[in-house]
């Protein structure tokens, strides 16, 4: 009998197939004591396992490339975190085995995150995965992972670590469903990059029996268990219609009545450029430069290395627009040379622009490198600061850009509610705004973007979040300046129409989402988008907002 489950759709498309579960293993080592004279040997075993796991993660990243490579390199850094390793050494010194020392040290850090709501570079699922890989190596047991199968299947898991998601074979893994995670988790981001339909935060997904046939709609978040023949036909027809619309939609982003909405790509470095170009991106709306800095947490990359990476990206978009975000460090992206070692709540501490203003030499080097990289190129460079709170922040950033001799537009990211509420004030110092909806939702609702239990508050359809977007767009319009969205919200085709109706002037997203958004925008007039936006803001919940906008655009 067909039943319907609902989670959070994070990657477009429909997948129909039999359920296969992610392999699991009991990886809690026994709590036995060792003699004191064995501590040094056990500490050496732990260090060797950590280095081996870090090397494996880097190798997997090299195979995957693109965004996945950056994520896995960050996860490798987590494996080698000096504070965690110091805790492991302390536990071994008082009698723990290497595997038990690793297990308990990671468990203590995980408990700290769960209780305090703090961030970690690899996030909670990433932390568990690193721990499991190190412990499995020490115990000499195989790692749990993606099941072996000769036939395509739908993968079910509690959560997927980046090391698993990055190397999924789309020819075999038709789609995946997880019990945990959220729309901005690493699994969701990598699923979109792979083009694999995915639903996350689905309670009870692990109870689906092996071999059960399911249909996964990554657009709506619905999972149909044992779908009827009619439901299969309906979903397959809808998927075919989407594919046809995608192939027919080309050119710049615009509504059906010609209102231009440039569609830009979010990238992490030169490796992501080919996919953006292939998708028809009109430029780059978010160049996350922090990935350049994750290769070595102890020191910033040289000016020469930065110039080389920036120029490769800028050269790919002649006459196009490239928006570069300067280093966004701290909180979930800690760097030893930049971020404080001890903070009670890093998410609310010294991160983003605050870190750079505390280390003006790092900011100056990056801005100088950008100035050199763009010299002589026919590209429209725009540079923006992360985590701008007020006009004082905006002025400090703009002054630093001018002092570095940077010939570009200077902008501010709106990720803190204060920036949205005082957007006109900030626009006295900078020339554009860019809304980071992931962090803006997090700070608006006090909801950690990595905690699945609060994923409903991370839903970008929340009316309060739409109100802040509208306030920012209205301020930019009043000042005659631009206001884009570069958060994951822009990748939702229906929400892209609503954002356009709110007055957003450009949309930036993962390359795979661009064709979907382009095709959907082209179906509606600007007036329809404005009515849908007004209808969404008039509701009280994310589900109601989504339904209201859909009703307007479908003519109901």
XYZ file of C-alpha atoms in Angstrom:
556
model
C 0.000 0.000 0.000
C 1.398 3.376 -1.014
C 2.329 5.745 1.807
C 3.889 9.183 1.677
C 6.682 10.485 3.897
C 7.896 14.077 3.906
C 11.361 15.426 4.595
C 13.295 18.357 3.169
C 14.006 18.257 -0.560
C 17.547 19.470 -1.186
C 18.406 18.336 -4.727
C 16.020 18.392 -7.679
C 14.865 15.373 -9.627
C 12.995 12.103 -9.145
C 14.533 8.741 -8.271
C 12.590 5.456 -8.243
C 14.269 2.293 -7.043
C 14.824 -0.256 -4.301
C 16.125 0.781 -0.891
C 19.681 -0.064 0.104
C 20.972 0.970 3.526
C 24.333 2.480 4.296
C 26.491 -0.185 5.927
C 26.931 0.221 9.665
C 29.328 -1.215 12.199
C 29.792 -1.100 15.945
C 32.914 1.015 16.313
C 32.992 1.590 20.062
C 36.237 0.019 21.295
C 36.481 -1.776 24.643
C 37.384 0.381 27.649
C 40.419 -1.531 28.850
C 43.432 -0.056 30.631
C 47.041 -0.301 29.401
C 50.250 -0.235 31.435
C 51.961 3.159 31.677
C 54.993 1.941 29.731
C 52.787 1.260 26.678
C 51.426 4.821 26.470
C 54.077 6.129 24.086
C 53.526 3.231 21.685
C 49.764 3.758 21.755
C 50.170 7.479 21.158
C 52.285 6.656 18.111
C 49.578 4.267 16.826
C 46.981 7.012 17.216
C 49.101 9.536 15.312
C 49.785 7.071 12.489
C 46.058 6.309 12.143
C 45.187 10.005 12.094
C 47.749 10.737 9.380
C 46.557 7.772 7.315
C 42.915 8.885 7.538
C 43.823 12.462 6.634
C 45.797 11.239 3.611
C 42.866 9.049 2.517
C 40.428 11.959 2.763
C 42.727 14.163 0.685
C 43.082 11.384 -1.909
C 39.296 11.011 -2.095
C 39.032 14.757 -2.545
C 41.527 14.708 -5.408
C 39.440 12.023 -7.125
C 36.170 13.902 -6.606
C 37.427 17.401 -7.477
C 35.351 20.575 -7.342
C 33.402 21.495 -4.220
C 33.811 17.977 -2.803
C 37.579 18.362 -2.808
C 37.384 21.485 -0.650
C 35.008 19.811 1.795
C 37.184 16.725 2.179
C 40.333 18.784 2.608
C 38.607 20.619 5.452
C 37.629 17.260 6.945
C 41.259 16.084 6.730
C 42.241 19.191 8.707
C 39.736 18.177 11.361
C 41.364 14.746 11.665
C 44.657 16.492 12.424
C 43.221 19.109 14.795
C 45.984 19.720 17.365
C 43.615 20.246 20.302
C 41.792 16.987 19.639
C 45.096 15.147 19.284
C 46.346 16.672 22.529
C 43.224 15.339 24.244
C 43.835 11.897 22.715
C 47.418 11.939 24.034
C 46.214 12.912 27.522
C 43.705 10.063 27.622
C 46.297 7.520 26.498
C 48.783 8.820 29.057
C 46.364 7.872 31.861
C 45.713 4.361 30.586
C 43.429 4.395 27.512
C 44.246 2.407 24.399
C 44.805 4.388 21.200
C 41.353 3.524 19.841
C 39.588 4.263 23.130
C 41.473 7.534 23.522
C 40.371 8.653 20.053
C 36.781 7.529 20.636
C 36.438 9.329 23.974
C 38.191 12.529 22.836
C 35.881 12.855 19.824
C 32.846 11.961 21.952
C 33.688 14.751 24.401
C 33.962 17.283 21.575
C 30.726 16.048 20.032
C 28.911 16.377 23.373
C 30.219 19.924 23.714
C 28.756 20.810 20.320
C 25.431 19.183 21.081
C 25.077 20.940 24.412
C 26.379 24.366 23.409
C 25.138 24.576 19.814
C 28.618 25.484 18.590
C 30.117 24.942 15.173
C 32.902 22.698 13.975
C 34.735 22.831 10.630
C 33.494 19.440 9.445
C 30.180 19.706 11.262
C 28.706 16.965 13.409
C 28.292 14.285 10.719
C 31.809 15.014 9.497
C 33.169 14.733 13.038
C 31.549 11.323 13.522
C 32.892 10.139 10.200
C 36.476 11.168 11.009
C 36.249 9.436 14.381
C 34.878 6.241 12.823
C 37.594 6.154 10.186
C 40.381 6.564 12.742
C 38.904 4.010 15.161
C 38.211 1.488 12.377
C 41.801 1.737 11.221
C 43.063 1.203 14.773
C 40.741 -1.765 15.324
C 41.575 -3.258 11.939
C 37.934 -3.493 10.841
C 36.395 -2.290 7.566
C 34.747 1.109 7.488
C 30.974 1.223 7.084
C 30.105 2.751 3.764
C 28.080 2.732 0.560
C 26.687 -0.768 -0.133
C 27.980 -2.931 -2.973
C 25.351 -3.421 -5.674
C 25.313 -4.221 -9.369
C 21.838 -2.692 -9.746
C 20.845 0.981 -9.259
C 19.268 1.764 -5.886
C 18.082 4.502 -3.522
C 20.508 4.929 -0.629
C 19.121 5.324 2.905
C 21.315 6.546 5.779
C 21.147 8.273 9.140
C 23.402 10.893 7.587
C 26.044 10.905 4.883
C 29.546 12.134 5.522
C 31.259 14.097 2.752
C 33.732 11.254 2.133
C 30.794 9.001 1.215
C 28.742 11.569 -0.686
C 31.650 12.874 -2.757
C 32.337 9.551 -4.457
C 28.770 8.358 -5.005
C 28.322 6.919 -8.485
C 25.193 8.560 -9.964
C 24.872 5.581 -12.316
C 24.212 3.320 -9.314
C 22.908 5.663 -6.607
C 19.683 6.975 -8.097
C 19.036 9.214 -5.096
C 19.424 9.262 -1.347
C 17.391 9.874 1.781
C 18.776 10.693 5.235
C 17.161 10.905 8.655
C 19.313 13.855 9.715
C 20.919 16.847 8.022
C 19.432 20.033 6.678
C 19.249 22.091 3.476
C 22.679 23.638 4.087
C 24.528 20.523 5.309
C 27.544 19.286 3.381
C 25.560 16.267 2.162
C 22.895 18.545 0.682
C 25.443 20.814 -0.991
C 27.344 17.883 -2.507
C 24.112 16.192 -3.639
C 23.259 19.299 -5.623
C 26.770 19.383 -7.064
C 26.416 15.738 -8.170
C 22.912 16.251 -9.530
C 21.562 13.371 -7.395
C 17.950 13.737 -6.121
C 18.037 13.904 -2.330
C 15.744 14.298 0.669
C 17.120 14.961 4.168
C 15.679 15.320 7.686
C 13.160 12.511 7.075
C 12.184 10.916 10.426
C 11.963 7.134 10.277
C 13.872 6.763 7.010
C 16.068 4.102 8.633
C 13.005 1.922 9.251
C 12.383 1.397 5.527
C 13.035 -2.281 4.808
C 15.881 -3.297 2.504
C 14.512 -3.852 -1.007
C 11.430 -1.670 -0.528
C 10.607 0.325 -3.657
C 10.480 4.062 -3.070
C 10.078 7.134 -5.230
C 12.095 10.142 -4.071
C 11.100 13.634 -5.188
C 14.068 15.856 -4.389
C 12.096 18.975 -5.311
C 9.159 18.548 -2.910
C 10.863 16.466 -0.214
C 8.292 13.686 -0.614
C 9.189 9.998 -0.479
C 6.507 7.611 -1.757
C 6.799 4.106 -0.291
C 5.660 1.308 -2.639
C 4.262 3.823 -5.157
C 1.401 2.703 -7.340
C 1.794 2.402 -11.086
C -0.201 5.622 -11.487
C 2.056 7.500 -9.043
C 5.169 6.229 -10.826
C 3.787 7.364 -14.166
C 2.871 10.759 -12.708
C 6.338 11.295 -11.248
C 8.128 10.076 -14.372
C 6.003 12.358 -16.540
C 6.790 15.319 -14.289
C 10.500 14.473 -14.437
C 10.378 14.217 -18.232
C 8.589 17.582 -18.443
C 11.310 19.138 -16.267
C 14.054 17.734 -18.499
C 12.343 19.051 -21.614
C 11.948 22.495 -20.061
C 15.610 22.518 -19.071
C 16.850 21.660 -22.549
C 14.615 24.321 -24.093
C 15.732 27.063 -21.708
C 18.926 28.882 -22.649
C 20.401 32.360 -22.428
C 20.372 34.952 -19.657
C 17.985 34.666 -16.733
C 14.739 36.610 -17.176
C 11.030 36.494 -16.466
C 8.611 35.809 -19.319
C 8.049 39.559 -19.825
C 11.768 40.293 -20.125
C 12.708 41.426 -16.619
C 16.380 40.465 -16.363
C 17.558 38.406 -13.385
C 21.222 37.462 -13.872
C 21.881 33.856 -12.843
C 25.322 33.425 -11.340
C 27.279 30.497 -9.901
C 28.618 29.801 -6.417
C 32.144 28.388 -6.630
C 34.995 27.457 -4.317
C 37.870 27.801 -6.758
C 39.088 27.235 -10.333
C 38.024 23.565 -10.304
C 34.357 24.600 -10.120
C 34.512 26.920 -13.135
C 33.889 24.374 -15.965
C 30.542 23.269 -14.478
C 29.486 26.909 -14.075
C 30.356 27.724 -17.681
C 28.582 24.598 -18.946
C 25.431 25.540 -17.024
C 25.387 28.957 -18.694
C 26.213 30.989 -15.600
C 26.376 34.699 -16.365
C 29.232 35.066 -13.935
C 30.100 34.206 -10.360
C 27.917 35.477 -7.538
C 29.927 33.929 -4.722
C 33.594 32.980 -4.963
C 34.302 31.362 -1.572
C 37.990 32.203 -1.256
C 38.378 30.511 2.140
C 39.046 27.185 0.408
C 42.399 28.588 -0.700
C 43.262 29.087 2.954
C 42.290 25.597 4.144
C 45.381 23.909 2.667
C 47.407 25.098 5.631
C 45.653 26.198 8.812
C 48.874 27.652 10.246
C 49.594 30.322 7.618
C 47.843 32.237 4.854
C 48.638 31.402 1.221
C 51.183 33.653 -0.441
C 50.111 36.618 -2.530
C 51.450 34.841 -5.634
C 49.369 31.717 -4.994
C 46.248 33.828 -4.483
C 46.854 35.849 -7.672
C 47.136 32.623 -9.685
C 43.871 31.163 -8.354
C 41.886 34.396 -8.683
C 43.079 35.035 -12.234
C 42.004 31.560 -13.410
C 38.463 32.301 -12.285
C 38.381 35.860 -13.610
C 39.661 34.779 -17.037
C 36.768 32.328 -17.406
C 34.139 35.090 -17.488
C 35.208 37.780 -19.964
C 32.728 40.657 -19.844
C 30.970 38.801 -17.012
C 30.546 39.623 -13.344
C 32.624 37.908 -10.652
C 31.769 38.571 -7.002
C 34.559 37.565 -4.628
C 33.941 37.103 -0.926
C 37.075 37.825 1.068
C 38.171 35.220 3.588
C 35.288 34.085 5.804
C 37.110 32.402 8.693
C 36.033 31.507 12.195
C 33.106 29.504 13.602
C 32.806 26.498 11.245
C 36.026 27.392 9.366
C 38.683 27.930 12.058
C 42.231 28.832 11.019
C 45.052 28.736 13.552
C 46.729 31.901 12.273
C 43.530 33.931 12.285
C 40.792 32.793 14.661
C 40.873 32.769 18.471
C 41.633 29.383 20.025
C 39.122 29.764 22.844
C 35.683 31.314 22.380
C 32.538 30.437 24.341
C 30.442 30.649 21.161
C 32.463 30.987 17.940
C 29.344 31.543 15.820
C 28.747 34.768 17.750
C 32.378 35.713 18.162
C 35.299 36.846 16.050
C 34.524 35.532 12.577
C 34.319 36.836 9.021
C 35.186 40.506 8.645
C 35.866 40.779 12.366
C 38.773 38.334 12.023
C 40.174 40.209 9.039
C 39.996 43.596 10.754
C 41.917 42.054 13.661
C 44.547 40.864 11.145
C 44.785 43.696 8.591
C 47.878 42.170 6.947
C 45.862 39.107 5.865
C 43.095 41.309 4.419
C 45.605 43.634 2.729
C 47.403 40.705 1.053
C 44.148 39.278 -0.264
C 42.918 42.602 -1.616
C 46.308 43.319 -3.226
C 46.256 39.869 -4.837
C 42.795 40.559 -6.265
C 43.972 43.918 -7.619
C 46.871 42.230 -9.414
C 44.732 39.327 -10.662
C 42.133 41.558 -12.343
C 44.655 43.901 -13.982
C 44.121 44.001 -17.739
C 41.130 41.633 -17.745
C 37.740 42.598 -19.275
C 35.738 41.383 -16.290
C 33.530 43.182 -13.781
C 35.085 42.424 -10.394
C 33.103 42.976 -7.224
C 34.493 42.240 -3.761
C 32.375 41.776 -0.648
C 32.923 41.305 3.063
C 31.270 38.523 5.106
C 29.415 39.061 8.374
C 28.943 42.826 8.126
C 26.941 44.015 11.128
C 26.649 47.776 10.600
C 27.880 50.872 8.772
C 31.110 50.937 10.798
C 32.001 47.469 9.473
C 31.116 48.477 5.917
C 33.246 51.613 6.058
C 36.240 49.741 7.472
C 36.057 47.246 4.606
C 35.601 49.883 1.906
C 38.548 51.870 3.294
C 40.749 48.758 3.230
C 39.797 48.109 -0.414
C 40.717 51.651 -1.416
C 43.996 51.529 0.490
C 44.932 48.353 -1.406
C 44.318 50.125 -4.721
C 41.549 47.744 -5.718
C 39.609 48.851 -8.801
C 36.297 47.112 -8.144
C 32.887 47.536 -6.601
C 32.835 46.995 -2.845
C 29.904 45.265 -1.197
C 28.585 43.776 2.025
C 27.009 40.434 2.765
C 23.734 40.520 4.666
C 23.943 37.558 7.035
C 23.113 39.282 10.322
C 19.600 40.671 10.940
C 21.059 44.054 11.939
C 22.484 44.423 8.425
C 19.078 43.833 6.852
C 17.346 46.217 9.234
C 19.934 48.954 8.633
C 20.691 48.203 4.993
C 20.283 51.808 3.809
C 22.883 52.929 6.330
C 25.334 50.257 5.163
C 24.739 51.246 1.530
C 26.159 54.686 2.264
C 29.569 52.988 2.379
C 29.308 50.179 -0.213
C 27.855 49.723 -3.680
C 25.914 46.469 -3.391
C 24.440 43.913 -1.001
C 24.489 40.133 -1.221
C 22.195 38.083 0.990
C 23.680 34.925 2.512
C 20.382 33.273 3.379
C 21.971 30.277 5.137
C 23.571 32.341 7.892
C 20.805 34.942 7.861
C 18.289 32.205 8.717
C 20.586 30.814 11.383
C 20.953 34.139 13.170
C 17.330 35.170 12.683
C 15.950 32.013 14.303
C 18.825 31.106 16.666
C 18.925 27.765 14.846
C 22.281 26.082 14.187
C 22.363 25.289 10.475
C 23.920 21.859 11.153
C 21.352 20.586 13.647
C 18.644 18.527 11.956
C 16.261 18.971 14.896
C 15.841 22.666 14.039
C 15.842 22.283 10.250
C 12.328 23.749 9.955
C 13.791 27.055 11.153
C 16.481 26.839 8.492
C 13.821 26.645 5.789
C 14.378 29.715 3.567
C 10.606 29.939 3.044
C 10.146 31.180 6.615
C 8.117 34.423 6.307
C 10.368 36.263 8.782
C 13.362 35.539 6.557
C 11.424 36.743 3.495
C 10.690 39.967 5.396
C 14.433 40.564 5.913
C 15.133 39.859 2.241
C 12.418 42.342 1.275
C 13.830 44.995 3.637
C 17.299 44.625 2.119
C 16.011 44.723 -1.464
C 13.847 47.769 -0.758
C 16.817 49.600 0.787
C 18.979 48.830 -2.251
C 16.249 50.013 -4.621
C 15.899 53.260 -2.670
C 19.657 53.855 -2.954
C 19.797 52.881 -6.642
C 22.051 49.922 -5.898
C 21.894 46.143 -6.375
C 20.920 43.386 -3.959
C 21.560 39.748 -4.850
C 21.055 36.417 -3.101
C 23.927 33.949 -2.939
C 22.603 31.538 -0.308
C 21.119 28.124 -1.043
C 17.659 29.722 -1.241
C 18.453 30.875 -4.765
C 18.700 27.242 -5.940
C 14.982 26.604 -5.276
C 13.220 27.469 -8.590
C 9.925 28.416 -6.958
C 11.637 30.476 -4.288
C 13.773 32.122 -6.978
C 10.548 33.534 -8.419
C 9.525 34.826 -4.987
C 12.958 36.394 -4.406
C 12.626 38.120 -7.775
C 9.225 39.392 -6.693
C 10.777 40.742 -3.477
C 13.100 42.913 -5.552
C 16.293 40.843 -5.556
C 18.376 41.814 -8.599
C 20.475 38.652 -9.127
C 20.553 35.029 -7.986
C 23.630 32.895 -7.368
C 23.599 29.136 -6.774
C 25.375 25.845 -7.392
C 25.891 25.301 -11.122
C 23.533 22.289 -11.310
C 20.574 24.409 -10.185
C 20.960 27.149 -12.811
C 19.000 25.418 -15.624
C 16.081 24.666 -13.259
C 15.897 28.253 -12.057
C 16.270 29.686 -15.571
C 13.441 27.519 -16.921
C 11.099 28.319 -14.032
C 11.678 32.082 -14.103
C 10.954 32.113 -17.825
C 7.419 30.805 -17.178
C 6.208 33.808 -15.148
C 5.946 37.581 -15.447
C 7.492 39.947 -12.935
C 3.983 40.875 -11.759
C 3.215 37.209 -11.051
C 6.449 36.908 -9.071
C 5.525 40.007 -7.057
C 2.067 38.615 -6.258
C 3.603 35.293 -5.218
C 6.067 37.120 -2.953
C 3.292 39.125 -1.310
C 1.237 35.970 -0.770
C 4.174 34.167 0.821
C 4.912 37.048 3.208
C 1.269 37.157 4.294
C 1.504 33.665 5.845
C 2.868 32.461 9.194
C 4.831 29.303 8.374
C 7.285 28.111 5.754
C 4.867 25.452 4.469
C 2.085 28.014 4.162
C 4.394 30.444 2.367
C 5.464 27.811 -0.141
C 1.866 26.734 -0.767
C 0.649 30.336 -1.145
C 3.333 31.164 -3.697
C 2.637 27.956 -5.616
C -1.086 28.749 -5.680
C -0.469 32.198 -7.147
C 1.940 30.974 -9.808
C -0.268 28.043 -10.800
C -3.280 30.360 -11.142
C -5.317 28.719 -8.395
